[in-house]
Coordinates of C-alpha atoms in Angstrom, one line a residue:
X1 CA 18.1 59.7 20.6
X2 CA 17.3 63.2 19.4
X3 CA 15.1 61.7 16.7
X4 CA 12.7 60.3 19.3
X5 CA 10.2 63.2 20.0
X6 CA 6.7 63.4 20.1
X7 CA 6.5 64.5 16.4
X8 CA 8.4 61.3 15.2
X9 CA 6.1 59.0 13.1
X10 CA 5.9 55.3 13.9
X11 CA 8.0 52.9 11.8
X12 CA 6.7 52.3 8.4
X13 CA 7.0 48.4 8.6
X14 CA 4.7 48.5 11.9
X15 CA 0.9 48.9 11.7
X16 CA -0.1 52.4 12.8
X17 CA -1.8 52.3 16.3
X18 CA -3.0 55.6 18.2
X19 CA -1.5 54.4 21.4
X20 CA 0.8 51.3 20.9
X21 CA 3.1 53.3 18.4
X22 CA 3.0 56.8 19.9
X23 CA 6.6 57.7 20.7
X24 CA 7.4 59.1 24.3
X25 CA 10.4 61.1 25.4
X26 CA 13.6 59.4 26.1
X27 CA 14.1 58.1 29.5
X28 CA 17.8 58.0 30.3
X29 CA 19.6 54.5 31.0
X30 CA 20.4 53.6 34.8
X31 CA 24.2 53.7 35.0
X32 CA 25.5 50.1 35.0
X33 CA 26.1 48.7 38.5
X34 CA 29.6 47.6 39.4
X35 CA 30.5 44.2 41.0
X36 CA 30.3 45.8 44.3
X37 CA 27.2 48.0 43.8
X38 CA 24.7 45.1 45.1
X39 CA 25.0 43.5 48.5
X40 CA 25.5 39.8 48.2
X41 CA 22.4 37.5 48.0
X42 CA 21.6 35.4 50.7
X43 CA 21.8 31.8 49.3
X44 CA 20.4 28.6 50.4
X45 CA 23.0 26.1 51.6
X46 CA 22.1 23.8 48.8
X47 CA 21.6 26.4 46.0
X48 CA 24.9 26.0 44.2
X49 CA 24.1 22.2 43.6
X50 CA 21.1 23.2 41.6
X51 CA 23.0 25.9 39.6
X52 CA 23.0 25.2 35.7
X53 CA 26.4 24.2 34.5
X54 CA 28.6 27.0 32.8
X55 CA 30.4 24.4 30.7
X56 CA 28.9 23.4 27.2
X57 CA 27.3 20.1 27.3
X58 CA 29.5 17.1 25.5
X59 CA 28.9 16.9 21.8
X60 CA 26.3 13.9 21.1
X61 CA 27.7 11.0 19.1
X62 CA 26.5 10.9 15.8
X63 CA 24.9 7.7 14.5
X64 CA 26.4 6.3 11.3
X65 CA 24.1 7.4 8.2
X66 CA 22.8 5.3 5.7
X67 CA 23.8 6.2 2.1
X68 CA 21.2 8.7 0.9
X69 CA 18.6 7.9 -1.9
X70 CA 20.2 8.8 -5.4
X71 CA 18.2 11.7 -7.3
X72 CA 17.6 9.7 -10.2
X73 CA 15.5 6.9 -8.3
X74 CA 12.4 9.2 -8.0
X75 CA 10.7 10.8 -10.8
X76 CA 11.2 14.4 -11.4
X77 CA 7.7 15.2 -10.1
X78 CA 8.4 13.2 -7.2
X79 CA 11.8 14.6 -6.3
X80 CA 10.6 18.1 -6.7
X81 CA 7.8 17.2 -4.1
X82 CA 10.3 15.7 -1.8
X83 CA 12.6 18.7 -1.8
X84 CA 9.8 20.9 -0.6
X85 CA 8.6 18.4 2.0
X86 CA 9.2 19.1 5.8
X87 CA 12.0 16.7 7.0
X88 CA 9.6 14.9 9.3
X89 CA 7.6 13.5 5.9
X90 CA 9.2 11.6 3.2
X91 CA 12.7 12.5 4.0
X92 CA 12.4 10.4 7.2
X93 CA 12.6 7.2 5.1
X94 CA 16.2 8.1 4.0
X95 CA 17.6 7.6 7.6
X96 CA 18.5 4.4 9.3
X97 CA 15.7 2.4 11.2
X98 CA 15.4 3.7 14.9
X99 CA 17.7 1.9 17.1
X100 CA 20.0 0.7 14.4
X101 CA 23.7 1.7 14.4
X102 CA 24.8 -0.6 11.7
X103 CA 24.4 0.0 8.0
X104 CA 22.6 -2.6 5.9
X105 CA 24.7 -5.8 5.2
X106 CA 24.2 -9.5 4.5
X107 CA 25.4 -9.9 8.3
X108 CA 22.5 -7.5 9.2
X109 CA 20.0 -9.8 6.9
X110 CA 21.1 -13.2 8.6
X111 CA 20.9 -12.0 12.0
X112 CA 17.2 -10.5 11.8
X113 CA 16.4 -13.9 10.1
X114 CA 17.9 -15.8 13.1
X115 CA 16.2 -13.7 15.5
X116 CA 12.8 -13.9 13.8
X117 CA 13.2 -17.7 13.6
X118 CA 13.5 -17.6 17.2
X119 CA 10.2 -15.8 18.1
X120 CA 7.8 -16.5 14.8
X121 CA 6.4 -19.8 14.1
X122 CA 8.1 -19.7 10.7
X123 CA 9.2 -16.8 8.5
X124 CA 5.8 -17.1 6.6
X125 CA 4.4 -15.1 9.6
X126 CA 6.4 -12.0 8.5
X127 CA 4.8 -12.2 4.7
X128 CA 3.9 -15.4 3.5
X129 CA 4.5 -15.1 -0.2
X130 CA 7.7 -13.1 0.3
X131 CA 9.2 -15.8 2.6
X132 CA 9.6 -18.1 -0.4
X133 CA 11.7 -15.6 -2.3
X134 CA 14.6 -15.9 0.2
X135 CA 15.3 -19.2 -1.3
X136 CA 15.9 -17.6 -4.7
X137 CA 18.3 -15.1 -3.1
X138 CA 16.1 -12.3 -2.0
X139 CA 16.6 -10.7 1.5
X140 CA 14.3 -11.9 4.2
X141 CA 14.2 -8.1 5.5
X142 CA 14.2 -4.7 4.2
X143 CA 15.4 -1.5 5.4
X144 CA 13.2 1.2 3.6
X145 CA 11.4 1.9 0.5
X146 CA 11.6 5.0 -1.7
X147 CA 9.6 5.6 -5.2
X148 CA 9.8 2.3 -6.7
X149 CA 12.7 1.0 -5.1
X150 CA 13.7 -1.1 -2.0
X151 CA 16.7 -1.4 0.2
X152 CA 17.2 -4.7 1.7
X153 CA 18.5 -5.4 5.1
X154 CA 21.4 -6.9 3.2
X155 CA 22.5 -3.6 1.7
X156 CA 21.0 -4.5 -1.8
X157 CA 18.7 -2.1 -3.9
X158 CA 16.1 -3.5 -5.9
X159 CA 13.6 -2.1 -8.6
X160 CA 10.4 -3.5 -6.8
X161 CA 7.9 -5.2 -9.3
X162 CA 5.7 -6.5 -6.1
X163 CA 5.1 -3.1 -4.7
X164 CA 4.3 -4.5 -1.2
X165 CA 2.2 -7.0 -3.0
X166 CA 0.0 -4.2 -4.5
X167 CA -0.3 -1.5 -1.7
X168 CA 2.7 0.7 -3.0
X169 CA 0.6 2.7 -5.9
X170 CA 2.1 6.2 -6.0
X171 CA 5.7 5.3 -4.7
X172 CA 7.1 4.3 -1.4
X173 CA 7.2 7.3 1.1
X174 CA 5.1 9.4 -1.2
X175 CA 5.6 13.0 0.3
X176 CA 2.1 14.4 0.2
X177 CA 0.4 11.1 1.4
X178 CA 3.0 10.7 4.2
X179 CA 2.3 14.7 4.9
X180 CA -1.2 14.0 5.3
X181 CA -0.8 10.9 7.5
X182 CA 1.6 12.8 10.0
X183 CA -0.7 15.8 10.2
X184 CA -3.7 13.5 11.4
X185 CA -1.4 11.3 13.5
X186 CA -0.2 14.2 15.5
X187 CA -3.7 15.0 16.7
X188 CA -4.9 11.2 17.3
X189 CA -4.0 8.1 16.0
X190 CA -7.0 6.1 17.1
X191 CA -9.5 7.8 18.9
X192 CA -12.3 6.5 21.0
X193 CA -14.7 7.2 18.0
X194 CA -14.8 8.3 14.5
X195 CA -13.3 11.8 13.4
X196 CA -14.5 14.0 10.2
X197 CA -12.0 12.1 8.1
X198 CA -14.5 9.1 8.2
X199 CA -17.4 11.2 7.0
X200 CA -15.2 12.9 4.3
X201 CA -13.5 9.7 3.0
X202 CA -17.3 8.3 2.9
X203 CA -18.4 11.0 0.8
X204 CA -15.4 10.7 -1.4
X205 CA -15.9 7.0 -1.9
X206 CA -19.5 7.4 -2.9
X207 CA -18.7 10.1 -5.5
X208 CA -15.6 8.3 -6.9
X209 CA -17.3 5.0 -7.5
X210 CA -20.3 5.2 -10.0
X211 CA -22.2 2.2 -8.4
X212 CA -21.7 3.4 -4.7
X213 CA -24.5 4.8 -2.5
X214 CA -22.9 4.1 1.0
X215 CA -19.3 3.2 2.1
X216 CA -17.9 1.1 5.1
X217 CA -14.3 1.3 6.2
X218 CA -12.1 -1.4 7.8
X219 CA -8.3 -2.3 7.7
X220 CA -7.6 -5.4 5.5
X221 CA -9.2 -7.0 2.4
X222 CA -10.2 -10.0 4.5
X223 CA -12.3 -7.8 6.7
X224 CA -14.2 -6.4 3.7
X225 CA -14.5 -9.8 1.9
X226 CA -16.1 -11.3 5.3
X227 CA -18.3 -8.3 5.7
X228 CA -19.6 -8.8 2.4
X229 CA -20.4 -12.4 3.0
X230 CA -22.5 -11.4 5.9
X231 CA -24.5 -8.7 3.9
X232 CA -25.3 -11.1 1.1
X233 CA -27.0 -13.5 3.5
X234 CA -28.5 -10.8 5.6
X235 CA -30.1 -9.1 2.7
X236 CA -31.6 -12.4 1.0
X237 CA -32.0 -14.4 4.1
X238 CA -30.4 -17.2 2.0
X239 CA -27.0 -19.1 2.6
X240 CA -25.2 -20.1 -0.7
X241 CA -22.5 -18.3 -2.2
X242 CA -20.8 -18.8 -5.6
X243 CA -17.2 -18.2 -5.9
X244 CA -14.4 -18.8 -8.4
X245 CA -12.7 -22.1 -7.7
X246 CA -9.3 -21.6 -6.4
X247 CA -9.6 -17.8 -6.0
X248 CA -8.2 -15.6 -3.1
X249 CA -10.7 -13.8 -1.3
X250 CA -8.8 -13.6 2.1
X251 CA -7.6 -15.4 4.9
X252 CA -10.8 -16.7 6.9
X253 CA -11.5 -20.2 7.0
X254 CA -14.3 -20.5 4.4
X255 CA -12.0 -19.0 1.8
X256 CA -9.5 -22.0 1.9
X257 CA -10.4 -25.5 1.2
X258 CA -8.1 -28.2 2.3
X259 CA -5.8 -26.0 4.6
X260 CA -4.6 -27.3 8.0
X261 CA -7.5 -26.1 10.6
X262 CA -10.0 -25.3 7.9
X263 CA -13.0 -27.9 8.4
X264 CA -15.4 -29.0 5.6
X265 CA -18.3 -27.2 7.4
X266 CA -16.4 -23.9 7.1
X267 CA -17.2 -23.7 3.2
X268 CA -20.3 -26.1 3.4
X269 CA -22.6 -23.4 1.7
X270 CA -19.8 -22.5 -1.0
X271 CA -20.0 -23.7 -4.7
X272 CA -17.4 -23.1 -7.1
X273 CA -17.5 -22.3 -10.5
X274 CA -14.8 -21.7 -13.3
X275 CA -14.1 -18.0 -14.3
X276 CA -15.3 -16.9 -17.7
X277 CA -17.3 -20.1 -18.2
X278 CA -21.0 -19.1 -18.2
X279 CA -22.2 -22.5 -18.5
X280 CA -20.2 -23.5 -15.3
X281 CA -21.7 -20.6 -13.6
X282 CA -25.4 -21.5 -14.5
X283 CA -24.5 -25.2 -13.2
X284 CA -23.4 -23.6 -9.9
X285 CA -26.4 -21.6 -9.7
X286 CA -28.6 -24.6 -10.3
X287 CA -26.7 -26.6 -7.7
X288 CA -27.8 -23.6 -5.1
X289 CA -31.5 -23.7 -6.0
X290 CA -33.3 -21.2 -4.2
X291 CA -30.8 -20.7 -1.6
X292 CA -28.4 -18.5 -3.5
X293 CA -27.5 -15.3 -1.6
X294 CA -24.4 -14.0 -3.6
X295 CA -22.1 -14.3 -6.5
X296 CA -18.2 -13.3 -5.6
X297 CA -16.0 -12.6 -8.7
X298 CA -12.6 -10.9 -8.9
X299 CA -11.7 -8.0 -11.2
X300 CA -9.8 -10.6 -13.1
X301 CA -8.6 -14.4 -12.5
X302 CA -5.3 -14.6 -11.1
X303 CA -4.6 -18.1 -10.0
X304 CA -1.2 -18.9 -8.3
X305 CA 1.3 -20.1 -11.0
X306 CA -1.0 -20.2 -13.9
X307 CA -1.9 -17.7 -16.6
X308 CA -4.1 -15.0 -15.7
X309 CA -7.7 -14.2 -17.3
X310 CA -9.3 -11.0 -17.9
X311 CA -13.2 -11.2 -17.7
X312 CA -15.1 -11.4 -21.0
X313 CA -18.1 -9.1 -21.2
X314 CA -20.3 -12.2 -21.8
X315 CA -19.3 -13.5 -18.6
X316 CA -19.5 -10.2 -16.5
X317 CA -23.0 -9.8 -17.8
X318 CA -24.0 -13.5 -17.1
X319 CA -23.2 -12.7 -13.4
X320 CA -25.2 -9.6 -13.4
X321 CA -28.3 -11.2 -15.0
X322 CA -28.0 -14.2 -12.7
X323 CA -28.1 -11.9 -9.6
X324 CA -30.8 -9.8 -11.1
X325 CA -33.1 -12.9 -11.6
X326 CA -32.4 -14.5 -8.3
X327 CA -32.3 -11.5 -6.1
X328 CA -28.7 -12.5 -5.0
X329 CA -26.1 -9.8 -4.7
X330 CA -23.2 -9.3 -7.1
X331 CA -19.8 -8.6 -5.1
X332 CA -16.9 -7.4 -7.1
X333 CA -13.5 -8.4 -5.3
X334 CA -11.5 -5.5 -6.2
X335 CA -9.1 -5.7 -3.3
X336 CA -6.0 -6.6 -5.5
X337 CA -7.1 -4.3 -8.4
X338 CA -8.3 -1.2 -6.9
X339 CA -7.2 1.7 -9.3
X340 CA -5.1 -0.6 -11.3
X341 CA -7.4 -1.5 -14.2
X342 CA -10.1 1.2 -14.0
X343 CA -10.3 3.7 -11.2
X344 CA -14.1 3.3 -11.4
X345 CA -13.8 -0.2 -10.6
X346 CA -12.4 -3.4 -12.6
X347 CA -15.7 -4.1 -14.4
X348 CA -16.5 -0.5 -15.5
X349 CA -14.9 -0.9 -19.0
X350 CA -17.3 -3.9 -19.5
X351 CA -20.5 -1.8 -18.5
X352 CA -21.4 -4.0 -15.6
X353 CA -22.0 -2.6 -12.0
X354 CA -21.7 -4.8 -9.0
X355 CA -24.0 -4.3 -6.1
X356 CA -21.0 -4.2 -3.8
X357 CA -17.5 -3.7 -4.3
X358 CA -14.4 -4.0 -1.9
X359 CA -11.3 -2.4 -2.1
X360 CA -7.9 -2.1 -0.3
X361 CA -4.0 -2.3 -1.2
X362 CA -3.4 0.9 -3.4
X363 CA -6.2 2.7 -2.2
X364 CA -4.2 4.1 0.9
X365 CA -0.7 3.8 -0.7
X366 CA 0.4 1.1 1.9
X367 CA -1.3 2.6 5.1
X368 CA -3.7 -0.1 6.7
X369 CA -7.2 0.9 5.2
X370 CA -9.8 -1.3 3.2
X371 CA -13.3 -0.2 1.9
X372 CA -16.5 -1.4 0.8
X373 CA -19.0 0.4 -1.3
X374 CA -22.4 -0.7 -2.1
X375 CA -25.8 0.2 -3.7
X376 CA -28.8 1.4 -1.8
X377 CA -30.7 -2.0 -2.4
X378 CA -28.4 -3.7 0.4
X379 CA -27.9 -0.5 2.6
X380 CA -30.3 -1.8 5.3
X381 CA -28.5 -5.1 5.5
X382 CA -25.4 -3.5 5.8
X383 CA -26.8 -1.5 8.6
X384 CA -28.0 -4.5 10.6
X385 CA -24.9 -6.8 10.6
X386 CA -22.4 -7.1 13.3
X387 CA -19.0 -6.7 12.3
X388 CA -16.3 -4.5 14.3
X389 CA -12.6 -3.8 14.8
X390 CA -10.8 -1.5 17.2
X391 CA -8.7 0.2 14.6
X392 CA -11.4 0.6 11.9
X393 CA -12.0 4.3 13.0
X394 CA -8.0 5.2 12.9
X395 CA -8.2 8.5 11.0
X396 CA -4.6 8.5 9.9
X397 CA -4.9 5.9 7.1
X398 CA -8.1 7.8 6.0
X399 CA -6.1 10.8 5.6
X400 CA -3.8 8.7 3.2
X401 CA -6.9 7.4 1.2
X402 CA -8.2 10.9 0.9
X403 CA -4.9 12.0 -0.6
X404 CA -4.4 9.1 -2.9
X405 CA -8.1 9.7 -4.5
X406 CA -7.2 13.5 -4.7
X407 CA -4.0 12.6 -6.6
X408 CA -5.6 10.2 -8.9
X409 CA -8.3 12.7 -9.8
X410 CA -5.9 15.6 -10.2
X411 CA -2.5 14.3 -11.7
X412 CA -1.4 11.7 -14.6
X413 CA -0.4 9.1 -11.9
X414 CA -2.5 6.2 -13.7
X415 CA -1.5 7.1 -17.2
X416 CA 2.1 6.9 -15.8
X417 CA 1.8 3.5 -14.2
X418 CA 0.0 2.3 -17.4
X419 CA 2.7 3.4 -19.6
X420 CA 5.3 1.5 -17.5
X421 CA 3.3 -1.7 -17.6
X422 CA 2.9 -1.6 -21.2
X423 CA 6.6 -0.9 -21.7
X424 CA 7.7 -3.9 -19.4
X425 CA 5.2 -6.4 -20.8
X426 CA 5.6 -5.5 -24.5
X427 CA 9.7 -5.4 -23.8
X428 CA 9.4 -9.1 -22.1
X429 CA 7.6 -10.4 -25.2
X430 CA 10.2 -9.0 -27.5
X431 CA 13.0 -10.5 -25.3
X432 CA 11.3 -13.7 -25.3
X433 CA 11.1 -13.7 -29.2
X434 CA 14.7 -12.9 -29.1
X435 CA 15.8 -15.9 -27.0
X436 CA 13.5 -18.3 -28.6
X437 CA 11.6 -18.8 -25.4
X438 CA 8.0 -19.8 -25.3
X439 CA 6.8 -17.7 -22.6
X440 CA 3.6 -15.6 -21.8
X441 CA 2.7 -12.5 -20.2
X442 CA -1.1 -12.5 -19.2
X443 CA -3.4 -10.3 -17.0
X444 CA -3.6 -6.5 -17.1
X445 CA -0.2 -4.9 -17.9
X446 CA -0.4 -3.2 -14.6
X447 CA -0.6 -6.6 -12.9
X448 CA 1.0 -9.1 -15.1
X449 CA 2.0 -12.6 -14.4
X450 CA 4.8 -14.2 -16.6
X451 CA 4.7 -18.1 -17.4
X452 CA 6.6 -20.5 -19.6
X453 CA 4.9 -23.0 -21.7
X454 CA 7.0 -26.0 -20.9
X455 CA 6.2 -25.5 -17.3
X456 CA 2.7 -25.5 -17.9
X457 CA 2.9 -28.5 -20.0
X458 CA 5.0 -30.4 -17.6
X459 CA 3.5 -29.4 -14.3
X460 CA 0.2 -31.5 -14.5
X461 CA -1.8 -30.8 -11.4
X462 CA 1.4 -29.4 -9.3
X463 CA 2.8 -26.0 -9.0
X464 CA 6.3 -26.9 -9.9
X465 CA 7.6 -24.0 -12.1
X466 CA 11.4 -24.7 -12.5
X467 CA 11.7 -22.3 -15.5
X468 CA 10.0 -19.6 -13.5
X469 CA 12.2 -20.2 -10.7
X470 CA 15.3 -20.1 -12.8
X471 CA 14.0 -17.0 -14.3
X472 CA 13.1 -15.3 -11.1
X473 CA 16.5 -16.2 -9.5
X474 CA 18.5 -14.4 -12.2
X475 CA 16.2 -11.4 -12.2
X476 CA 16.5 -11.0 -8.4
X477 CA 20.4 -11.3 -8.8
X478 CA 20.2 -8.5 -11.4
X479 CA 18.5 -6.3 -8.8
X480 CA 14.7 -6.4 -9.8
X481 CA 12.5 -8.0 -7.2
X482 CA 9.9 -10.4 -8.7
X483 CA 8.0 -13.4 -7.7
X484 CA 8.3 -16.7 -9.7
X485 CA 4.4 -17.7 -9.5
X486 CA 2.8 -14.5 -8.4
X487 CA 1.6 -11.7 -10.5
X488 CA 3.6 -8.4 -10.4
X489 CA 2.5 -4.9 -9.6
X490 CA 3.4 -1.7 -11.4
X491 CA 3.0 1.8 -9.6
X492 CA 3.0 5.5 -10.8
X493 CA 6.6 5.7 -9.4
X494 CA 8.2 3.2 -12.0
X495 CA 10.1 5.5 -14.3
X496 CA 12.1 5.0 -17.7
X497 CA 15.2 4.2 -15.8
X498 CA 13.3 1.6 -13.6
X499 CA 11.9 0.1 -16.9
X500 CA 15.3 0.1 -18.6
X501 CA 16.7 -1.6 -15.4
X502 CA 13.9 -4.4 -15.2
X503 CA 14.0 -5.1 -19.1
X504 CA 17.7 -5.5 -18.6
X505 CA 17.2 -8.1 -15.9
X506 CA 14.6 -9.7 -17.8
X507 CA 17.2 -10.4 -20.7
X508 CA 19.4 -11.9 -18.4
X509 CA 16.9 -14.1 -16.7
X510 CA 15.7 -15.3 -20.1
X511 CA 19.2 -16.2 -21.2
X512 CA 19.5 -18.1 -18.0
X513 CA 16.4 -20.1 -18.8
X514 CA 17.7 -21.0 -22.3
X515 CA 21.0 -22.0 -20.9
X516 CA 19.7 -24.2 -18.1
X517 CA 16.7 -26.1 -20.0
X518 CA 16.9 -28.0 -23.4
X519 CA 13.2 -27.4 -23.9
X520 CA 12.2 -23.6 -23.7

């Protein structure tokens, strides 16, 4: 106390201030009051009822915790990022689903399937292609995803080669992506108008894709392919669209011939061509006459239950020349392929630029977002059409897309994904030769499909693929999630340990095919 005098300097750890830190003479403390030193307070008759209880609250019952993610399931880079991430980001996926108190088990998966059957018109409404996998032994529902792995509601863990059908690009629950999404969602998930994120993202998309002068944003791939149809017709004042026969461009009726609820009139102004067949393309253009509005093509051809085809330079250039000669717009459907063939666009390695390209799936790492970019030539038409969606201005998925594009530019994510794809595809070819099974891996190594020659020879016009089904059934049983007739997807999260488990499962799958079928 004697040290507190007017000559004492202020503490060195505080900023000096002429008034705030000038010491004053010590003021003696007031002697403590005894219990009887103050007269009793006048209390309200009901005061005691509202006093805080002095006893400690009962301990909350802790919910059983799901088993934590083993450290080896994420790459070293992702593990380091996850360790530094706040607990409300990537780490939240390691806990049980909200409201659940029982750990994943076969009984849980069966119960969910039973409940879903009572309220959904078929399990296909949960996700059409995955519903078929339950017949091959895959769970109907999943608890969570982390990196390149999934935990089924039945308690089994899988290396995921479907990647959410393409949307898992950097890894499930990627810490920095989820951090960006959560930061934006806390200030508004969907507002009455756009936010600065939409402008930032449009600017980023225009600078990211070489052929882009403008950008539009929506939610699903079907949104953007449908908008592209409108722009083609608004720009040219014509009606006919050329599309690859059997190609998937979304769910609206014009893309699906012969499906229940689809009328012939829904695709009356649509002419099919054969992918990579220049003569077929020219014949379709002749049939369109002077009414050609647009040419739709995928990043590659990926028919269901059939080998994939990469586009040839001759075919891509023929599409470009036809569009230039007729005034039609060339639309590149990169919904499935975004970032997985070439970051600039799937046809960039061929030196061919579209007028419009549409993107989804991997561009936001699983968050609901799609985008369209285009050239100035059709910007006015894009401004005139009417198409809208309540959630198209949601800024949180845009924050995810911004973070994905940043990571692509600043890291080796693309290289890691391509390496994993190369290792898996080349490994499968070696295993097929070892077992004496005639099988093919086609398509880009980041989106390969496996077909068996004997299946293709026996199938005719059907999609029956018994060897593919037997192979997929065994691979799923070995803990790797694949689809028998759909292409796979690789991600930047697939590491050497994942690749090793995949090839081990493929080895068992090929052995099962060899054992079950005399002709392989």
